[in-house]
Short mmCIF file of C-alpha atoms and ligand atoms in Angstrom, two decimals:
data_model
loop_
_atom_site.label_atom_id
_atom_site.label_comp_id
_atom_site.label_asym_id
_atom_site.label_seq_id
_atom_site.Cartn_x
_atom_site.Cartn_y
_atom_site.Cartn_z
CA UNK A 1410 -101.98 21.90 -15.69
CA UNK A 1411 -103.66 20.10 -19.20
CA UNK A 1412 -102.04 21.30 -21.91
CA UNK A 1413 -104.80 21.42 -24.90
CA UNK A 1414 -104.36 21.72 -28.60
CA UNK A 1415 -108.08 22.74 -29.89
CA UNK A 1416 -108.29 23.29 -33.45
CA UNK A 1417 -110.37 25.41 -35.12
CA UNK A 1418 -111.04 27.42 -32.03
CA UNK A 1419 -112.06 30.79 -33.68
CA UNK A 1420 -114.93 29.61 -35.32
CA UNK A 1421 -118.49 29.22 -34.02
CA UNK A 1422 -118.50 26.48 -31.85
CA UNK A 1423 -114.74 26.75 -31.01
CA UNK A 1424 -114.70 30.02 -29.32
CA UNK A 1425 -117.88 29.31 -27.53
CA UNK A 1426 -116.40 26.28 -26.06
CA UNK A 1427 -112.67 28.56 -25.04
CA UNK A 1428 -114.67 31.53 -23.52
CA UNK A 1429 -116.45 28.59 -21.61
CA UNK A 1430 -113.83 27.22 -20.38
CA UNK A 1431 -111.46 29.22 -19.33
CA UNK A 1432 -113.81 31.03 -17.17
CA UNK A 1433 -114.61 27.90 -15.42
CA UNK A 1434 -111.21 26.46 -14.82
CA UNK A 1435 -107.50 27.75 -13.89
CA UNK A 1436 -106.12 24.48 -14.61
CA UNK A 1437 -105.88 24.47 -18.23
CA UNK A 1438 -103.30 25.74 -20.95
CA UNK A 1439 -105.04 26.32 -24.46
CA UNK A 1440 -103.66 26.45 -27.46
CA UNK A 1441 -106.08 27.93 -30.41
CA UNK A 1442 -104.84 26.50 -33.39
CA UNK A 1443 -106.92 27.83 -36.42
CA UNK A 1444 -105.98 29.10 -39.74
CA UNK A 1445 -108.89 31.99 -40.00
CA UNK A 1446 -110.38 30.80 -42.99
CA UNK A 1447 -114.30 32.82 -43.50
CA UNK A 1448 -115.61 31.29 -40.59
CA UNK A 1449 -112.46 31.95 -38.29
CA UNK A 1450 -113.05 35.27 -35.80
CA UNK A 1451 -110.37 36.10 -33.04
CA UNK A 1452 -113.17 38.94 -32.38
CA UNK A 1453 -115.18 35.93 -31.00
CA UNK A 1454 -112.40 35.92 -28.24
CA UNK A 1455 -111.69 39.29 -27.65
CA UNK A 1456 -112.58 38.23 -23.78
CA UNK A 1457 -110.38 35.75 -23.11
CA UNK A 1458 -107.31 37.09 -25.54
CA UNK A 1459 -104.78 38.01 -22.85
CA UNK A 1460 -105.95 35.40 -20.41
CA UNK A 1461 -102.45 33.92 -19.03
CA UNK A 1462 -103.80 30.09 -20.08
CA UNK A 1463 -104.11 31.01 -23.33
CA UNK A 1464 -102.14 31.59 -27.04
CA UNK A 1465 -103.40 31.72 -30.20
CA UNK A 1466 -101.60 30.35 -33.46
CA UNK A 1467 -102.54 31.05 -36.74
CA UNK A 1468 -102.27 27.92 -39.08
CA UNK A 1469 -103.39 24.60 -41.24
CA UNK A 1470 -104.00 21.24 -39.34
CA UNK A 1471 -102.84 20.16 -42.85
CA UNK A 1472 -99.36 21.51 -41.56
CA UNK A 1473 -97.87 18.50 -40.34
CA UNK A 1474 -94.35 20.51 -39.51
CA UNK A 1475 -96.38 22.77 -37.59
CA UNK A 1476 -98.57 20.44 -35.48
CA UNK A 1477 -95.46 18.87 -34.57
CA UNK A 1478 -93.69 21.98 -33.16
CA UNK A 1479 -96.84 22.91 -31.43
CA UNK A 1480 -97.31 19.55 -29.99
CA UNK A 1481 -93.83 19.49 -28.83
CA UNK A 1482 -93.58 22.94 -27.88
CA UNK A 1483 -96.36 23.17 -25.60
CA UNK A 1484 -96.57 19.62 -24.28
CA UNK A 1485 -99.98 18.65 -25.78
CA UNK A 1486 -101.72 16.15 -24.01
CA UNK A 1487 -104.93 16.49 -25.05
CA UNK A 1488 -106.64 17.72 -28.50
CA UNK A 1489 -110.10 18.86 -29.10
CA UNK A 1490 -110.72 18.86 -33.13
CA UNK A 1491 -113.24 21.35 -33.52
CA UNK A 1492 -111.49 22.34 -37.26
CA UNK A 1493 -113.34 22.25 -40.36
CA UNK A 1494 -115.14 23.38 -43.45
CA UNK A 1495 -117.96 23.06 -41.86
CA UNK A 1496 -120.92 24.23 -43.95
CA UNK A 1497 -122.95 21.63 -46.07
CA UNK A 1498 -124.17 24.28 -48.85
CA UNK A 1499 -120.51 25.20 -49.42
CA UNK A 1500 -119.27 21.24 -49.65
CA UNK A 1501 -121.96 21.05 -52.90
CA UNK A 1502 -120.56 24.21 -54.03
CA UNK A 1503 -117.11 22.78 -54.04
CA UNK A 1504 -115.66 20.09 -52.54
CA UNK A 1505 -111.69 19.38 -52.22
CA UNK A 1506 -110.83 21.95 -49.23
CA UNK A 1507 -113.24 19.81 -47.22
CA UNK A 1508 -111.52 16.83 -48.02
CA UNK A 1509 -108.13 18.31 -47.49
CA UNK A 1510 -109.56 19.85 -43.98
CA UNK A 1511 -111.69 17.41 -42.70
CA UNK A 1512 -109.84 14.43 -43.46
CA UNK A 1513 -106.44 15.00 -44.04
CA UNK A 1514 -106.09 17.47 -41.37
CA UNK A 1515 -107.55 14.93 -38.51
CA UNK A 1516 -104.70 12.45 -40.02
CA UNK A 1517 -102.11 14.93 -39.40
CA UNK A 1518 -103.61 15.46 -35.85
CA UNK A 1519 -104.08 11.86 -35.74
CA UNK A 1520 -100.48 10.88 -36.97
CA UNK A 1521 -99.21 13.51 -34.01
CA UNK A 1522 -101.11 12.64 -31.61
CA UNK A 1523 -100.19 8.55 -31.91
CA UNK A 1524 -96.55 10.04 -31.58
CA UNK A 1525 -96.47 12.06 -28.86
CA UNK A 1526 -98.63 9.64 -26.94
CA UNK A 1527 -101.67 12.15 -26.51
CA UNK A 1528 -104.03 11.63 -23.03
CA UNK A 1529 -107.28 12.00 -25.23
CA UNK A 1530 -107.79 13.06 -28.73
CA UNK A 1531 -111.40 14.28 -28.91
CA UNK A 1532 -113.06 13.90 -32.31
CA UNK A 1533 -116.05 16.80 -32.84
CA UNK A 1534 -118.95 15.62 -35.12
CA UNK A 1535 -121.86 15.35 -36.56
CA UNK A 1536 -125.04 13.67 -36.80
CA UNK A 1537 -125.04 13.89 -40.39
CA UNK A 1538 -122.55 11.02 -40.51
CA UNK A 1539 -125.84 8.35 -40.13
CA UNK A 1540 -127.49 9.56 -43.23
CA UNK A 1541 -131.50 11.21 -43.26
CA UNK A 1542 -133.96 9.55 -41.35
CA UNK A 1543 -137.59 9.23 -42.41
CA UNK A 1544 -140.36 10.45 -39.93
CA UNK A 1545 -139.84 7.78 -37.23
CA UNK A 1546 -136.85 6.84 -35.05
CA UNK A 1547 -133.70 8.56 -33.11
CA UNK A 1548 -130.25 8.48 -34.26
CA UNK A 1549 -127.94 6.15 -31.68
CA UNK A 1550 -124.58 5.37 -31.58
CA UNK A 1551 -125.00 2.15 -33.40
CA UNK A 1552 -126.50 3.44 -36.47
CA UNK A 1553 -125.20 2.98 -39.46
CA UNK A 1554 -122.47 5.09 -41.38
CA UNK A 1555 -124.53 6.46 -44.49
CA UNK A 1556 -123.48 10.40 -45.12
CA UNK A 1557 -125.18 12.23 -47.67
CA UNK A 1558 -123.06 15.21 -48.59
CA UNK A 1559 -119.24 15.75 -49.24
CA UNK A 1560 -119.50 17.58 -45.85
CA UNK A 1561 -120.58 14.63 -44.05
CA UNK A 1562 -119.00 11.95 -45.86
CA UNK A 1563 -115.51 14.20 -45.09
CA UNK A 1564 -117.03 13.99 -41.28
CA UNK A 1565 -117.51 10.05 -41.63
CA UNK A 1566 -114.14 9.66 -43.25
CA UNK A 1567 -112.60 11.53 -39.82
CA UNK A 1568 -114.71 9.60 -37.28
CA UNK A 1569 -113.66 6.23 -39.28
CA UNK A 1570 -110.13 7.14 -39.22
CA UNK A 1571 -110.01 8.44 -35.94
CA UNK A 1572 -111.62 5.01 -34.27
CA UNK A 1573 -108.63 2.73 -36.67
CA UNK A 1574 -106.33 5.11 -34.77
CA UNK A 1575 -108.20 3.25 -31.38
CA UNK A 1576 -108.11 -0.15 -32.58
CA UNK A 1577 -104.81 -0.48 -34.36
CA UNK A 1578 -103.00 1.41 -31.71
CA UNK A 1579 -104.62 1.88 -28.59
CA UNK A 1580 -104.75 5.53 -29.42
CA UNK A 1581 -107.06 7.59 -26.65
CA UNK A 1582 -109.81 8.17 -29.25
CA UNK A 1583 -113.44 9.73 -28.38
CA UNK A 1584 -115.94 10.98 -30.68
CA UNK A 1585 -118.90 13.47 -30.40
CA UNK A 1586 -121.16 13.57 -32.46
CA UNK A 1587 -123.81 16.41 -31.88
CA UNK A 1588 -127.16 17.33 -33.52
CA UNK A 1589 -127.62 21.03 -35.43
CA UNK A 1590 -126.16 24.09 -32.96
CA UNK A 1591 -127.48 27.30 -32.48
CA UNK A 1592 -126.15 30.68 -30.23
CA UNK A 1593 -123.94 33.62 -30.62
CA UNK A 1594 -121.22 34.06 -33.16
CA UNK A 1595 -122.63 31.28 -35.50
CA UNK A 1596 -121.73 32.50 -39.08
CA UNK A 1597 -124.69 33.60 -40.81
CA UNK A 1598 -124.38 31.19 -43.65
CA UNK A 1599 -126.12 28.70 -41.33
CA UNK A 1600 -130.40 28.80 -40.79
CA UNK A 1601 -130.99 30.53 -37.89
CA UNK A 1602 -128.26 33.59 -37.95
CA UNK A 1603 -128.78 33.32 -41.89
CA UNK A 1604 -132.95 34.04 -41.03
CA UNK A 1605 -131.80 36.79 -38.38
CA UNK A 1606 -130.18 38.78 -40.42
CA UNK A 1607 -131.96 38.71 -43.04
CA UNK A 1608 -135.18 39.87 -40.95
CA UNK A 1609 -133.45 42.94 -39.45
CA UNK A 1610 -132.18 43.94 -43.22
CA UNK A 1611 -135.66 43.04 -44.88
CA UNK A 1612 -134.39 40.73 -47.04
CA UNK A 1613 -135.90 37.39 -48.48
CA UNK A 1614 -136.39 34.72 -46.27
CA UNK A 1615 -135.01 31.70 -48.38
CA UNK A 1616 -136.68 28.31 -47.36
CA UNK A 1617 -135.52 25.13 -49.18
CA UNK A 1618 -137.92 23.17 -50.75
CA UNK A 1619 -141.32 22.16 -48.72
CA UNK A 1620 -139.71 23.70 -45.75
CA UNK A 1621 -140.75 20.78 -43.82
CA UNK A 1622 -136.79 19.11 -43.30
CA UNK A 1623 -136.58 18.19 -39.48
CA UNK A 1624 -133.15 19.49 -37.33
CA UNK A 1625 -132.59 18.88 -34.20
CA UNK A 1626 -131.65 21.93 -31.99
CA UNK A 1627 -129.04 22.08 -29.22
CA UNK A 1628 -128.05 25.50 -27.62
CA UNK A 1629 -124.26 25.85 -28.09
CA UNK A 1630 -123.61 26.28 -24.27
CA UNK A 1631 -125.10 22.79 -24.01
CA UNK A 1632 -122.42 21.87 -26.16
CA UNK A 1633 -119.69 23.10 -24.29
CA UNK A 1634 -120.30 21.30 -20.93
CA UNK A 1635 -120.06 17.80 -22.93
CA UNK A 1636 -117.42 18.61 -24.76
CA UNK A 1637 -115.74 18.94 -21.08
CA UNK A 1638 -117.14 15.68 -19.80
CA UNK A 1639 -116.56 13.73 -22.66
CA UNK A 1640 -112.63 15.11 -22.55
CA UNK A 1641 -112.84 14.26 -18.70
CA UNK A 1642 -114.06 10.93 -18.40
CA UNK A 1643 -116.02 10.08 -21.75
CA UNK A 1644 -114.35 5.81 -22.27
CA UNK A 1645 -111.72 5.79 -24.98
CA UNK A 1646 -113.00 4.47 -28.36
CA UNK A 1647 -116.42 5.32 -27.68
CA UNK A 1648 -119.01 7.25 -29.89
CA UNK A 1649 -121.38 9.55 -27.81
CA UNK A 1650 -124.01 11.27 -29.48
CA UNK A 1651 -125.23 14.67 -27.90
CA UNK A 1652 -128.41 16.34 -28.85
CA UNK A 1653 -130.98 18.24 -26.53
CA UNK A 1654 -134.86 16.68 -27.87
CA UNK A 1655 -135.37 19.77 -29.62
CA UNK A 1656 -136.87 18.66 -33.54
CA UNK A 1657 -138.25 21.52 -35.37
CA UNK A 1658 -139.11 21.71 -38.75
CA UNK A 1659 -137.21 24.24 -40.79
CA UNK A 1660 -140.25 26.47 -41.41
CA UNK A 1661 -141.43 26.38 -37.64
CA UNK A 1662 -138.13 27.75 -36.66
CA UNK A 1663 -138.63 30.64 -39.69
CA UNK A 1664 -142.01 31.90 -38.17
CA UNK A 1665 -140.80 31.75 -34.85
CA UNK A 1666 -137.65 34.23 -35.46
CA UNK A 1667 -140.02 36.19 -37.61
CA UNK A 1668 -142.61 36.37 -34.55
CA UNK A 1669 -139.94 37.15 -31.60
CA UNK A 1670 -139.00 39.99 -33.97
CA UNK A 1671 -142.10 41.14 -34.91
CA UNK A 1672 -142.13 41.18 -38.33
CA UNK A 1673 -144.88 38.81 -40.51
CA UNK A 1674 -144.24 35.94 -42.62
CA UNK A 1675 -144.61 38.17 -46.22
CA UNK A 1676 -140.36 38.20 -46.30
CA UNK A 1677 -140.60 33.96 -46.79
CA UNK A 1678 -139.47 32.54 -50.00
CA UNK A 1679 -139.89 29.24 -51.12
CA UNK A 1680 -136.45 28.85 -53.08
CA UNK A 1681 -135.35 25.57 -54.89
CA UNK A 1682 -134.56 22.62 -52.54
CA UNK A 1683 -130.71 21.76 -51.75
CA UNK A 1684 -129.43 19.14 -53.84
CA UNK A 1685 -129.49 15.56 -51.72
CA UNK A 1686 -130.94 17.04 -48.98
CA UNK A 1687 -131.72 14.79 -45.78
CA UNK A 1688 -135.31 15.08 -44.72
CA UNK A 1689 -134.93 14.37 -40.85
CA UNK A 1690 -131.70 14.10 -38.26
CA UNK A 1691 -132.86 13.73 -34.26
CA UNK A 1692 -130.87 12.17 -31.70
CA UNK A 1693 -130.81 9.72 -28.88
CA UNK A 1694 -128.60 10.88 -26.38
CA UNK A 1695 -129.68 8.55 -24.06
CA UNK A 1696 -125.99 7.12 -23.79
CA UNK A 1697 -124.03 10.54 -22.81
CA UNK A 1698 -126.92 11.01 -20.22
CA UNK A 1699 -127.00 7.53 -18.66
CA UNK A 1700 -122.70 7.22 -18.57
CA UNK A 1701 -121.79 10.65 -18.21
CA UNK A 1702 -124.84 12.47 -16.25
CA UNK A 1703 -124.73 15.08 -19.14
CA UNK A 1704 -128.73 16.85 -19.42
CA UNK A 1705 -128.84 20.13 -21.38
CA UNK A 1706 -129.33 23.40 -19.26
CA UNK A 1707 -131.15 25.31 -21.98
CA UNK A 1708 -134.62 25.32 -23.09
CA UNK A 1709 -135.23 26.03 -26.40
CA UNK A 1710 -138.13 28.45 -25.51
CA UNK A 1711 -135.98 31.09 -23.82
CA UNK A 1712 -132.08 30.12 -26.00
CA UNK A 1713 -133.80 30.84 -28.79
CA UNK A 1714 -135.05 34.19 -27.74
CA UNK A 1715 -131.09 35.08 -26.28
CA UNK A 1716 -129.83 33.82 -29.37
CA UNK A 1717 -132.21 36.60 -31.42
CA UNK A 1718 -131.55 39.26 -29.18
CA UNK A 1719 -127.59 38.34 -29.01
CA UNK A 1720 -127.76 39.57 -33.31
CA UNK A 1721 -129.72 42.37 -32.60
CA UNK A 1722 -126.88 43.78 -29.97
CA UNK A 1723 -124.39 42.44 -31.97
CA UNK A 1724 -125.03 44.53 -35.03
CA UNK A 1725 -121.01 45.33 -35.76
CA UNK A 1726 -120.17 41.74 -35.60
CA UNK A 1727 -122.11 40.52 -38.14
CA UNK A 1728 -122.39 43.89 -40.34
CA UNK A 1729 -118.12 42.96 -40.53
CA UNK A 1730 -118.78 39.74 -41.80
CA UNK A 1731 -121.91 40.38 -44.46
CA UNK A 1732 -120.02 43.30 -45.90
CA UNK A 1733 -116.85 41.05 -47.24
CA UNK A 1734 -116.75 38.61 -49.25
CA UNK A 1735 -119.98 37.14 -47.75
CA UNK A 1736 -121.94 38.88 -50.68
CA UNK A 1737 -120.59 36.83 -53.09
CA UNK A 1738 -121.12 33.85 -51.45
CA UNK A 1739 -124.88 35.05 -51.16
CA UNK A 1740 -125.00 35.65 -54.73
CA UNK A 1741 -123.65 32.59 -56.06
CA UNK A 1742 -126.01 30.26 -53.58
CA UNK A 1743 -129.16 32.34 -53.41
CA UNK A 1744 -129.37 34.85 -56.31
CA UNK A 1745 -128.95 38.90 -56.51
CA UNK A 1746 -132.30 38.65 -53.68
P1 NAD B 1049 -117.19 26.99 -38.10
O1 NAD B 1049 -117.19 26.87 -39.59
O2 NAD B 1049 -117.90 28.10 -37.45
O3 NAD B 1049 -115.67 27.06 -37.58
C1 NAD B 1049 -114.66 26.24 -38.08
C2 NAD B 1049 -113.31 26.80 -37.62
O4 NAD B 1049 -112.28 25.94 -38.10
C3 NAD B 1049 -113.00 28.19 -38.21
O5 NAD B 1049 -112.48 29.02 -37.19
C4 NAD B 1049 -111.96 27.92 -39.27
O6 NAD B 1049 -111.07 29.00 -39.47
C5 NAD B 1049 -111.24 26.70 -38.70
N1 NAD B 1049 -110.61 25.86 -39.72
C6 NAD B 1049 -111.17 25.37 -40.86
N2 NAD B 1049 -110.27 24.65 -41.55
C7 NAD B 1049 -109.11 24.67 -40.82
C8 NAD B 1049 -107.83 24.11 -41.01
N3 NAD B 1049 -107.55 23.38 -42.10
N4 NAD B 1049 -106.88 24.32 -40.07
C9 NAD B 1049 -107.16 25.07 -38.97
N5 NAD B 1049 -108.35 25.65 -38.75
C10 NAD B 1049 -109.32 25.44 -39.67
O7 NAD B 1049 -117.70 25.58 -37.59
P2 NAD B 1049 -118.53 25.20 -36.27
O8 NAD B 1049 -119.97 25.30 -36.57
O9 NAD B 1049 -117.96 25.92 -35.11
O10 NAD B 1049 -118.18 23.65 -36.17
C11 NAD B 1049 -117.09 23.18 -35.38
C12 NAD B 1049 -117.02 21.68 -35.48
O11 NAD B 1049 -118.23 21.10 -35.02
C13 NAD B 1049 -116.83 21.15 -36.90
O12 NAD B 1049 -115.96 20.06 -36.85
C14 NAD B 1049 -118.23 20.70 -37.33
O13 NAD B 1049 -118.16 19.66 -38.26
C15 NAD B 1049 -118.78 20.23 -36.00
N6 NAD B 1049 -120.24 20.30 -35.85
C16 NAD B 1049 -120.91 21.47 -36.07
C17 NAD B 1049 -122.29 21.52 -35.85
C18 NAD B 1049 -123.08 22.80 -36.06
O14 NAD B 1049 -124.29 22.77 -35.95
N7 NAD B 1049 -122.45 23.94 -36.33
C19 NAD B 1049 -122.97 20.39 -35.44
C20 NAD B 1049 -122.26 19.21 -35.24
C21 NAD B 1049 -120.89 19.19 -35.43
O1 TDX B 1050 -130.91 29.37 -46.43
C1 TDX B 1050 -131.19 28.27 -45.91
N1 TDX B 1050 -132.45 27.78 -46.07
C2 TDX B 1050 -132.84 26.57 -45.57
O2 TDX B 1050 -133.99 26.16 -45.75
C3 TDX B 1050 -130.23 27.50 -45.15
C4 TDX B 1050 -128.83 28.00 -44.93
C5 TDX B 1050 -130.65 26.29 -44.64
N2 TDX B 1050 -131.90 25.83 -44.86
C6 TDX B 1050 -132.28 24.51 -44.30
C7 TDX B 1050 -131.36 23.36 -44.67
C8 TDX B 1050 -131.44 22.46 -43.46
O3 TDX B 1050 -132.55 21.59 -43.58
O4 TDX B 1050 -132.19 24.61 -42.87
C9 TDX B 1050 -131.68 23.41 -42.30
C10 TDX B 1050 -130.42 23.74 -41.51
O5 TDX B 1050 -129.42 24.11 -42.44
P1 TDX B 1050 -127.94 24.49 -41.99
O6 TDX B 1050 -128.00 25.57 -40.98
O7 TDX B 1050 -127.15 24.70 -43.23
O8 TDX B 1050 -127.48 23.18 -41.21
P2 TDX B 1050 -127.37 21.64 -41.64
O9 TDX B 1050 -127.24 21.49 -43.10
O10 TDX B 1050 -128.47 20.90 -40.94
O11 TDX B 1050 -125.94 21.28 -40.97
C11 TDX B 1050 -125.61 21.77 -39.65
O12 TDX B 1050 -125.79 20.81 -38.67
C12 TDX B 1050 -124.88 19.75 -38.60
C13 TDX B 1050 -124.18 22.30 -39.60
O13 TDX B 1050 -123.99 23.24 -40.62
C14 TDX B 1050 -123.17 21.21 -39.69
O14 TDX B 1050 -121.86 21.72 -39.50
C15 TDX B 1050 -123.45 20.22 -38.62
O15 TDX B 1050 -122.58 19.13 -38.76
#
């Protein structure tokens, strides 16, 4: 049995990843560490809740005093650091709880995992960390370190820390960074759910600037299967970067929701560009292919089209979220639209 500590494990990416995996293996003991913060959802596990490999804790990576029971409690081995503040619109907003998150929660992980002499700590970020690139050229693993926003430079500040932990003490460090994710139970702060929603309630469609910034798509169950490789047999110390060859530009992707749900493009708003935006992230991820045999499963075409219809069923999930505290959130970034 692996005894795993993944943080943050209730949020988007995090609870696709547990579902994922503990359907696919018996030989696994999880521990969901994740202090429910707006993006947190145990409803994203309501499947896998009482499975026998599993236990949820609500709490802070910040908390060293917990981290340390846990770790000792449940024999951690291995930790998967899927905890954040993840959203970049919220980090211009405000700052300091990404800082205290992103990079003094990883050095509490980091700090507990050196002492307890951890199997593999697994880093989870971003392509963000390398800055904007112009219209030209792929993102590798030996790009340079330029973040943009206080979300990525709190990313950068993580990944840097986490690879001192490798080279000043031999510490089982590997880092993924992955290009823009898509799929169910992605808060709707982020594009596409943001667009989804907003379609079905008829609401403004608000486009940053020229519309024309590039992401990168990769379909969250992608995600998931290199997340397991890399915590298999990805090399300790090394940087892989994961992304699935899918550039669109923001506006494509807004006319293509609009057209798989019928509707025409009068709802799209042109609203006032986000402040240091980068123009263009894509990926190379030539390395995790070539050393790891990792190819995505999902073509954009049809994960797109799931992801759509996965909002449309899933009404009460997101009606939960957008009636809280959401709305103020809206108001504050985009206006009384
Ligand atoms: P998310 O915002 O949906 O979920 C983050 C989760 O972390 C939430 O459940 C939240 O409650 C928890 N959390 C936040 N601060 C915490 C803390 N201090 N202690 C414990 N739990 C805490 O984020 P996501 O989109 O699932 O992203 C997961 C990870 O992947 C993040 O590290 C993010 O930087 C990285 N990432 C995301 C994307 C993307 O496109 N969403 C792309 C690349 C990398
Ligand atoms: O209302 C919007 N209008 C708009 O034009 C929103 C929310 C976004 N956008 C644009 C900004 C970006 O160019 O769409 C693009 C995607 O925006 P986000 O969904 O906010 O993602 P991004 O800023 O690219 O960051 C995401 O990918 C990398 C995740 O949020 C990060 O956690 C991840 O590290």
């Amino acid at each position: 049995m692996k005894n795993i500590l993944v943080t943050g494990g209730a949020g988007f990416i995090g609870s696709n990843y547990i579902n994922y995996v503990l359907n696919k293996r018996d030989d696994i003991f999880i521990v969901n560490l994740d202090k429910l913060t707006y993006a947190g959802n145990l409803e994203n596990l309501k499947s896998i809740e009482n499975n026998r490999n599993y236990t949820f804790v609500k709490g802070d990576i910040v908390n060293g005093e917990l981290v340390d029971y846990l770790f000792r409690k449940y024999n951690i081995e291995y930790v998967v650091n899927f905890a954040a503040e993840s959203h970049v619109d919220r980090s211009i907003l405000g700052s300091e709880v990404f800082y205290q998150s992103n990079v003094i929660g990883t050095n509490v992980l980091l700090e507990a995992g050196k002492r307890f002499g951890i199997k593999k700590f697994l880093q989870v970020s971003t392509d963000e960390v390398y800055g904007s690139l112009g219209p030209e050229g792929l993102f590798t693993e030996e790009n340079q370190i330029v973040p943009n926003s206080p979300y990525s430079s709190s990313k950068a500040a993580a990944d840097l820390m986490a690879l001192s932990f490798y080279h000043t003490h031999g510490m089982p460090v590997v880092i993924t960074r992955y290009s823009n994710n898509y799929g169910p139970y992605q808060f709707p702060e982020k594009l596409i759910p943001l667009m989804i929603i907003n379609i079905l309630n008829d609401k403004k469609l608000p486009v940053y600037g020229d519309g024309l910034n590039v992401r990168d798509w990769i379909y969250v169950l992608d995600h998931n299967k290199a997340v397991d490789l890399v915590l298999e047999n990805g090399k300790i110390g090394n940087v892989y970067n994961i992304g699935a060859s899918q550039e669109m530009k923001n506006i494509e992707i807004v006319k293509l929701i609009l057209n798989i749900l019928g509707k025409d493009e009068s709802l799209i708003e042109y609203v006032k560009d986000r402040p240091g935006h980068d123009r263009r992230y894509a990926i190379d991820s030539s390395k995790i292919q070539n050393e790891l045999g990792w190819t995505p499963d999902y073509k954009f075409e049809q994960a797109i089209q799931d992801t759509v219809k996965w909002y449309v069923e899933n009404k009460n999930w997101w009606e939960r979220i957008i009636s809280g505290d959401y709305q103020k959130y809206y108001a504050n970034l985009y206006g009384n639209k």
